[in-house]
Amino acid sequence: MVEAGMETRQSIDVCAPLTRGGEPPVPEAGCDLVTVPTRQGLEAVDILRRGAGDAVGPVLHDDGGDTLGFVVPPGTAAAWDVPGSTCTETDGRGLQLNPEPPVEGSDWLLPPGEADLATDPTVLRAALGEAARLIEAADNCR
């Protein structure tokens, strides 16, 4: 996983062929990965899951517990500018989500198939902002 706060545009293997229950693979799409600190990411997942509909796509967590990664549509990295987070692109390789974790030492918090194919970056941006405000408010009450 990429550390939160680092800016990178490196290629990653977050996505790979996906089939659902013996069906043919879903048409090629691709994805990028927004990485955030775990605490903020968990708050954002809660916010997204409480929202209207299934607003959150697959989410990765690292076994060290430091970061969460939200799968977002391809091309998101080109315009991603949320402080404290990183968006890594797949370089348009036209790949899809794989049910197996893509990086050794990571696992799915919300695996592909149990979530939408990707989280809407606009919705994620708002949820991360709300999560940061909630964390700041909780920290200031101590």
Short mmCIF file of N, CA and C in Angstrom, two decimals, residues 15-123:
data_model
loop_
_atom_site.label_atom_id
_atom_site.label_comp_id
_atom_site.label_asym_id
_atom_site.label_seq_id
_atom_site.Cartn_x
_atom_site.Cartn_y
_atom_site.Cartn_z
N CYS A 15 -6.23 -4.11 -9.90
CA CYS A 15 -7.30 -4.69 -10.69
C CYS A 15 -6.80 -5.87 -11.50
N ALA A 16 -7.66 -6.83 -11.70
CA ALA A 16 -7.37 -8.00 -12.52
C ALA A 16 -8.71 -8.58 -12.97
N PRO A 17 -8.72 -9.56 -13.88
CA PRO A 17 -9.99 -10.06 -14.41
C PRO A 17 -10.96 -10.51 -13.31
N LEU A 18 -12.25 -10.22 -13.50
CA LEU A 18 -13.28 -10.58 -12.53
C LEU A 18 -14.42 -11.29 -13.24
N THR A 19 -14.83 -12.40 -12.66
CA THR A 19 -16.05 -13.04 -13.12
C THR A 19 -16.95 -13.20 -11.92
N ARG A 20 -18.25 -13.25 -12.13
CA ARG A 20 -19.20 -13.39 -11.03
C ARG A 20 -20.00 -14.66 -11.23
N GLY A 21 -19.83 -15.63 -10.34
CA GLY A 21 -20.63 -16.84 -10.34
C GLY A 21 -20.67 -17.57 -11.67
N GLY A 22 -19.53 -17.74 -12.32
CA GLY A 22 -19.47 -18.45 -13.58
C GLY A 22 -19.85 -17.63 -14.79
N GLU A 23 -20.25 -16.38 -14.57
CA GLU A 23 -20.59 -15.51 -15.70
C GLU A 23 -19.31 -15.08 -16.40
N PRO A 24 -19.41 -14.65 -17.67
CA PRO A 24 -18.23 -14.14 -18.35
C PRO A 24 -17.71 -12.89 -17.65
N PRO A 25 -16.44 -12.55 -17.87
CA PRO A 25 -15.88 -11.36 -17.23
C PRO A 25 -16.69 -10.12 -17.56
N VAL A 26 -16.75 -9.22 -16.57
CA VAL A 26 -17.41 -7.93 -16.75
C VAL A 26 -16.61 -7.16 -17.80
N PRO A 27 -17.23 -6.34 -18.66
CA PRO A 27 -16.46 -5.59 -19.65
C PRO A 27 -15.32 -4.82 -19.01
N GLU A 28 -14.21 -4.73 -19.73
CA GLU A 28 -13.03 -4.06 -19.18
C GLU A 28 -13.35 -2.63 -18.79
N ALA A 29 -12.88 -2.25 -17.63
CA ALA A 29 -13.14 -0.91 -17.13
C ALA A 29 -11.87 -0.29 -16.59
N GLY A 30 -11.29 -0.85 -15.55
CA GLY A 30 -10.11 -0.31 -14.90
C GLY A 30 -10.47 0.36 -13.61
N CYS A 31 -9.45 0.77 -12.87
CA CYS A 31 -9.69 1.45 -11.60
C CYS A 31 -8.42 2.15 -11.14
N ASP A 32 -8.62 3.11 -10.25
CA ASP A 32 -7.54 3.76 -9.53
C ASP A 32 -7.77 3.47 -8.06
N LEU A 33 -6.82 3.82 -7.19
CA LEU A 33 -6.93 3.53 -5.77
C LEU A 33 -6.61 4.77 -4.95
N VAL A 34 -7.58 5.22 -4.14
CA VAL A 34 -7.38 6.34 -3.21
C VAL A 34 -7.00 5.74 -1.87
N THR A 35 -5.83 6.11 -1.35
CA THR A 35 -5.31 5.60 -0.09
C THR A 35 -5.36 6.69 0.98
N VAL A 36 -5.91 6.33 2.15
CA VAL A 36 -6.07 7.28 3.26
C VAL A 36 -5.66 6.59 4.56
N PRO A 37 -5.39 7.37 5.62
CA PRO A 37 -5.14 6.76 6.93
C PRO A 37 -6.36 5.94 7.37
N THR A 38 -6.11 4.85 8.07
CA THR A 38 -7.18 3.93 8.45
C THR A 38 -8.32 4.61 9.20
N ARG A 39 -8.01 5.42 10.17
CA ARG A 39 -9.06 6.05 10.99
C ARG A 39 -10.01 6.87 10.12
N GLN A 40 -9.45 7.70 9.25
CA GLN A 40 -10.27 8.51 8.36
C GLN A 40 -11.03 7.63 7.37
N GLY A 41 -10.38 6.58 6.88
CA GLY A 41 -11.02 5.68 5.94
C GLY A 41 -12.20 4.94 6.54
N LEU A 42 -12.04 4.46 7.77
CA LEU A 42 -13.15 3.76 8.42
C LEU A 42 -14.34 4.69 8.66
N GLU A 43 -14.05 5.91 9.07
CA GLU A 43 -15.13 6.90 9.22
C GLU A 43 -15.83 7.14 7.89
N ALA A 44 -15.04 7.27 6.82
CA ALA A 44 -15.62 7.51 5.49
C ALA A 44 -16.47 6.33 5.04
N VAL A 45 -16.02 5.09 5.30
CA VAL A 45 -16.81 3.91 4.95
C VAL A 45 -18.15 3.97 5.68
N ASP A 46 -18.14 4.30 6.97
CA ASP A 46 -19.39 4.41 7.73
C ASP A 46 -20.31 5.47 7.13
N ILE A 47 -19.74 6.61 6.79
CA ILE A 47 -20.51 7.71 6.20
C ILE A 47 -21.12 7.27 4.87
N LEU A 48 -20.32 6.63 4.03
CA LEU A 48 -20.80 6.19 2.72
C LEU A 48 -21.88 5.11 2.85
N ARG A 49 -21.72 4.22 3.79
CA ARG A 49 -22.70 3.14 3.96
C ARG A 49 -24.00 3.64 4.55
N ARG A 50 -23.96 4.74 5.29
CA ARG A 50 -25.20 5.33 5.83
C ARG A 50 -25.92 6.17 4.80
N GLY A 51 -25.22 6.54 3.72
CA GLY A 51 -25.81 7.38 2.68
C GLY A 51 -26.83 6.63 1.86
N ALA A 52 -27.39 7.33 0.89
CA ALA A 52 -28.41 6.74 0.02
C ALA A 52 -27.77 5.71 -0.92
N GLY A 53 -28.33 4.52 -0.95
CA GLY A 53 -27.85 3.50 -1.87
C GLY A 53 -26.51 2.91 -1.47
N ASP A 54 -25.96 2.14 -2.37
CA ASP A 54 -24.65 1.52 -2.15
C ASP A 54 -23.58 2.43 -2.70
N ALA A 55 -23.16 3.39 -1.89
CA ALA A 55 -22.25 4.42 -2.37
C ALA A 55 -20.78 4.04 -2.29
N VAL A 56 -20.46 2.93 -1.64
CA VAL A 56 -19.05 2.58 -1.47
C VAL A 56 -18.72 1.30 -2.24
N GLY A 57 -17.62 1.38 -2.99
CA GLY A 57 -17.13 0.23 -3.73
C GLY A 57 -16.16 -0.57 -2.88
N PRO A 58 -15.40 -1.47 -3.50
CA PRO A 58 -14.43 -2.27 -2.76
C PRO A 58 -13.40 -1.41 -2.03
N VAL A 59 -13.02 -1.88 -0.84
CA VAL A 59 -12.06 -1.15 0.00
C VAL A 59 -11.01 -2.15 0.49
N LEU A 60 -9.75 -1.79 0.31
CA LEU A 60 -8.61 -2.59 0.78
C LEU A 60 -8.10 -2.05 2.10
N HIS A 61 -7.56 -2.93 2.94
CA HIS A 61 -6.82 -2.46 4.11
C HIS A 61 -5.51 -3.23 4.16
N ASP A 62 -4.49 -2.58 4.71
CA ASP A 62 -3.21 -3.26 4.84
C ASP A 62 -3.19 -3.97 6.18
N ASP A 63 -2.43 -5.06 6.25
CA ASP A 63 -2.38 -5.84 7.48
C ASP A 63 -1.71 -5.08 8.62
N GLY A 64 -0.90 -4.07 8.30
CA GLY A 64 -0.29 -3.25 9.34
C GLY A 64 -1.29 -2.30 9.97
N GLY A 65 -2.44 -2.13 9.33
CA GLY A 65 -3.50 -1.30 9.89
C GLY A 65 -3.31 0.18 9.71
N ASP A 66 -2.41 0.60 8.81
CA ASP A 66 -2.12 2.02 8.66
C ASP A 66 -2.98 2.72 7.62
N THR A 67 -3.43 2.00 6.59
CA THR A 67 -4.15 2.65 5.50
C THR A 67 -5.33 1.82 5.00
N LEU A 68 -6.28 2.53 4.39
CA LEU A 68 -7.36 1.91 3.63
C LEU A 68 -7.26 2.44 2.22
N GLY A 69 -7.64 1.60 1.25
CA GLY A 69 -7.62 2.00 -0.15
C GLY A 69 -9.00 1.84 -0.77
N PHE A 70 -9.55 2.92 -1.31
CA PHE A 70 -10.86 2.92 -1.97
C PHE A 70 -10.66 2.76 -3.47
N VAL A 71 -11.31 1.78 -4.07
CA VAL A 71 -11.27 1.61 -5.51
C VAL A 71 -12.18 2.68 -6.12
N VAL A 72 -11.62 3.44 -7.06
CA VAL A 72 -12.34 4.52 -7.74
C VAL A 72 -12.20 4.33 -9.25
N PRO A 73 -13.03 5.00 -10.05
CA PRO A 73 -12.95 4.83 -11.50
C PRO A 73 -11.58 5.27 -12.06
N PRO A 74 -11.20 4.68 -13.20
CA PRO A 74 -9.93 5.07 -13.83
C PRO A 74 -9.98 6.54 -14.21
N GLY A 75 -8.83 7.19 -14.12
CA GLY A 75 -8.74 8.60 -14.45
C GLY A 75 -8.89 9.51 -13.24
N THR A 76 -9.32 8.96 -12.11
CA THR A 76 -9.51 9.76 -10.90
C THR A 76 -8.19 10.38 -10.44
N ALA A 77 -7.09 9.65 -10.56
CA ALA A 77 -5.80 10.12 -10.06
C ALA A 77 -5.37 11.43 -10.71
N ALA A 78 -5.76 11.64 -11.96
CA ALA A 78 -5.33 12.84 -12.69
C ALA A 78 -5.83 14.12 -12.02
N ALA A 79 -6.95 14.07 -11.33
CA ALA A 79 -7.53 15.28 -10.73
C ALA A 79 -7.66 15.18 -9.21
N TRP A 80 -7.11 14.15 -8.61
CA TRP A 80 -7.28 13.95 -7.16
C TRP A 80 -6.39 14.92 -6.40
N ASP A 81 -6.98 15.68 -5.47
CA ASP A 81 -6.22 16.70 -4.74
C ASP A 81 -6.64 16.81 -3.28
N VAL A 82 -7.08 15.72 -2.68
CA VAL A 82 -7.55 15.74 -1.30
C VAL A 82 -6.35 15.60 -0.36
N PRO A 83 -6.10 16.62 0.49
CA PRO A 83 -4.96 16.56 1.40
C PRO A 83 -5.03 15.33 2.31
N GLY A 84 -3.87 14.73 2.57
CA GLY A 84 -3.79 13.58 3.45
C GLY A 84 -4.13 12.26 2.78
N SER A 85 -4.36 12.29 1.47
CA SER A 85 -4.67 11.07 0.73
C SER A 85 -3.83 11.02 -0.53
N THR A 86 -3.81 9.84 -1.14
CA THR A 86 -3.07 9.63 -2.38
C THR A 86 -3.98 8.87 -3.34
N CYS A 87 -3.92 9.19 -4.61
CA CYS A 87 -4.64 8.42 -5.60
C CYS A 87 -3.63 7.88 -6.60
N THR A 88 -3.59 6.56 -6.73
CA THR A 88 -2.65 5.89 -7.62
C THR A 88 -3.42 5.38 -8.83
N GLU A 89 -2.87 5.63 -10.02
CA GLU A 89 -3.57 5.22 -11.24
C GLU A 89 -3.06 3.88 -11.76
N THR A 90 -3.87 3.26 -12.60
CA THR A 90 -3.51 1.98 -13.19
C THR A 90 -2.95 2.15 -14.59
N ASP A 91 -2.71 3.36 -15.00
CA ASP A 91 -2.16 3.65 -16.31
C ASP A 91 -3.03 3.13 -17.46
N GLY A 92 -4.35 3.12 -17.25
CA GLY A 92 -5.29 2.76 -18.30
C GLY A 92 -5.11 1.37 -18.86
N ARG A 93 -4.75 0.42 -18.02
CA ARG A 93 -4.51 -0.94 -18.51
C ARG A 93 -5.79 -1.72 -18.77
N GLY A 94 -6.97 -1.11 -18.54
CA GLY A 94 -8.23 -1.78 -18.83
C GLY A 94 -8.43 -3.05 -18.04
N LEU A 95 -8.07 -3.04 -16.77
CA LEU A 95 -8.20 -4.21 -15.92
C LEU A 95 -9.40 -4.07 -15.01
N GLN A 96 -9.76 -5.16 -14.36
CA GLN A 96 -10.93 -5.18 -13.50
C GLN A 96 -10.58 -5.73 -12.13
N LEU A 97 -11.51 -5.60 -11.21
CA LEU A 97 -11.28 -6.06 -9.84
C LEU A 97 -11.15 -7.57 -9.77
N ASN A 98 -10.26 -8.02 -8.93
CA ASN A 98 -10.03 -9.43 -8.68
C ASN A 98 -10.41 -9.69 -7.24
N PRO A 99 -11.11 -10.80 -6.96
CA PRO A 99 -11.49 -11.07 -5.57
C PRO A 99 -10.31 -11.31 -4.64
N GLU A 100 -9.15 -11.64 -5.16
CA GLU A 100 -7.97 -11.84 -4.33
C GLU A 100 -7.32 -10.49 -4.05
N PRO A 101 -6.83 -10.25 -2.82
CA PRO A 101 -6.13 -8.99 -2.54
C PRO A 101 -4.97 -8.80 -3.51
N PRO A 102 -4.81 -7.60 -4.07
CA PRO A 102 -3.81 -7.37 -5.10
C PRO A 102 -2.38 -7.20 -4.59
N VAL A 103 -2.22 -6.93 -3.30
CA VAL A 103 -0.90 -6.66 -2.76
C VAL A 103 -0.69 -7.57 -1.55
N GLU A 104 0.46 -8.22 -1.48
CA GLU A 104 0.76 -9.05 -0.31
C GLU A 104 0.74 -8.18 0.93
N GLY A 105 0.14 -8.68 1.99
CA GLY A 105 0.03 -7.90 3.22
C GLY A 105 -1.20 -7.03 3.25
N SER A 106 -2.13 -7.24 2.32
CA SER A 106 -3.38 -6.50 2.32
C SER A 106 -4.54 -7.48 2.27
N ASP A 107 -5.73 -6.97 2.54
CA ASP A 107 -6.94 -7.78 2.47
C ASP A 107 -8.10 -6.85 2.16
N TRP A 108 -9.22 -7.40 1.74
CA TRP A 108 -10.40 -6.59 1.43
C TRP A 108 -11.20 -6.33 2.68
N LEU A 109 -11.48 -5.06 2.98
CA LEU A 109 -12.45 -4.69 4.01
C LEU A 109 -13.84 -4.89 3.42
N LEU A 110 -14.05 -4.39 2.21
CA LEU A 110 -15.27 -4.62 1.42
C LEU A 110 -14.80 -5.23 0.10
N PRO A 111 -14.95 -6.53 -0.08
CA PRO A 111 -14.42 -7.18 -1.28
C PRO A 111 -15.25 -6.91 -2.54
N PRO A 112 -14.63 -7.08 -3.69
CA PRO A 112 -15.38 -6.98 -4.94
C PRO A 112 -16.51 -8.01 -4.92
N GLY A 113 -17.62 -7.64 -5.49
CA GLY A 113 -18.78 -8.54 -5.50
C GLY A 113 -19.72 -8.27 -4.36
N GLU A 114 -19.23 -7.71 -3.24
CA GLU A 114 -20.09 -7.33 -2.13
C GLU A 114 -20.29 -5.83 -2.11
N ALA A 115 -19.72 -5.15 -3.08
CA ALA A 115 -19.80 -3.70 -3.15
C ALA A 115 -19.90 -3.29 -4.61
N ASP A 116 -20.24 -2.01 -4.84
CA ASP A 116 -20.25 -1.50 -6.20
C ASP A 116 -18.86 -1.68 -6.81
N LEU A 117 -18.75 -1.55 -8.13
CA LEU A 117 -17.46 -1.73 -8.78
C LEU A 117 -16.45 -0.67 -8.38
N ALA A 118 -16.89 0.55 -8.08
CA ALA A 118 -15.98 1.61 -7.67
C ALA A 118 -16.77 2.66 -6.90
N THR A 119 -16.06 3.38 -6.03
CA THR A 119 -16.68 4.48 -5.28
C THR A 119 -16.61 5.74 -6.12
N ASP A 120 -17.70 6.46 -6.20
CA ASP A 120 -17.73 7.73 -6.93
C ASP A 120 -16.76 8.69 -6.26
N PRO A 121 -15.79 9.25 -7.01
CA PRO A 121 -14.79 10.12 -6.39
C PRO A 121 -15.37 11.38 -5.76
N THR A 122 -16.44 11.92 -6.31
CA THR A 122 -17.07 13.11 -5.72
C THR A 122 -17.69 12.77 -4.37
N VAL A 123 -18.35 11.64 -4.31
CA VAL A 123 -18.98 11.18 -3.06
C VAL A 123 -17.88 10.85 -2.04
#
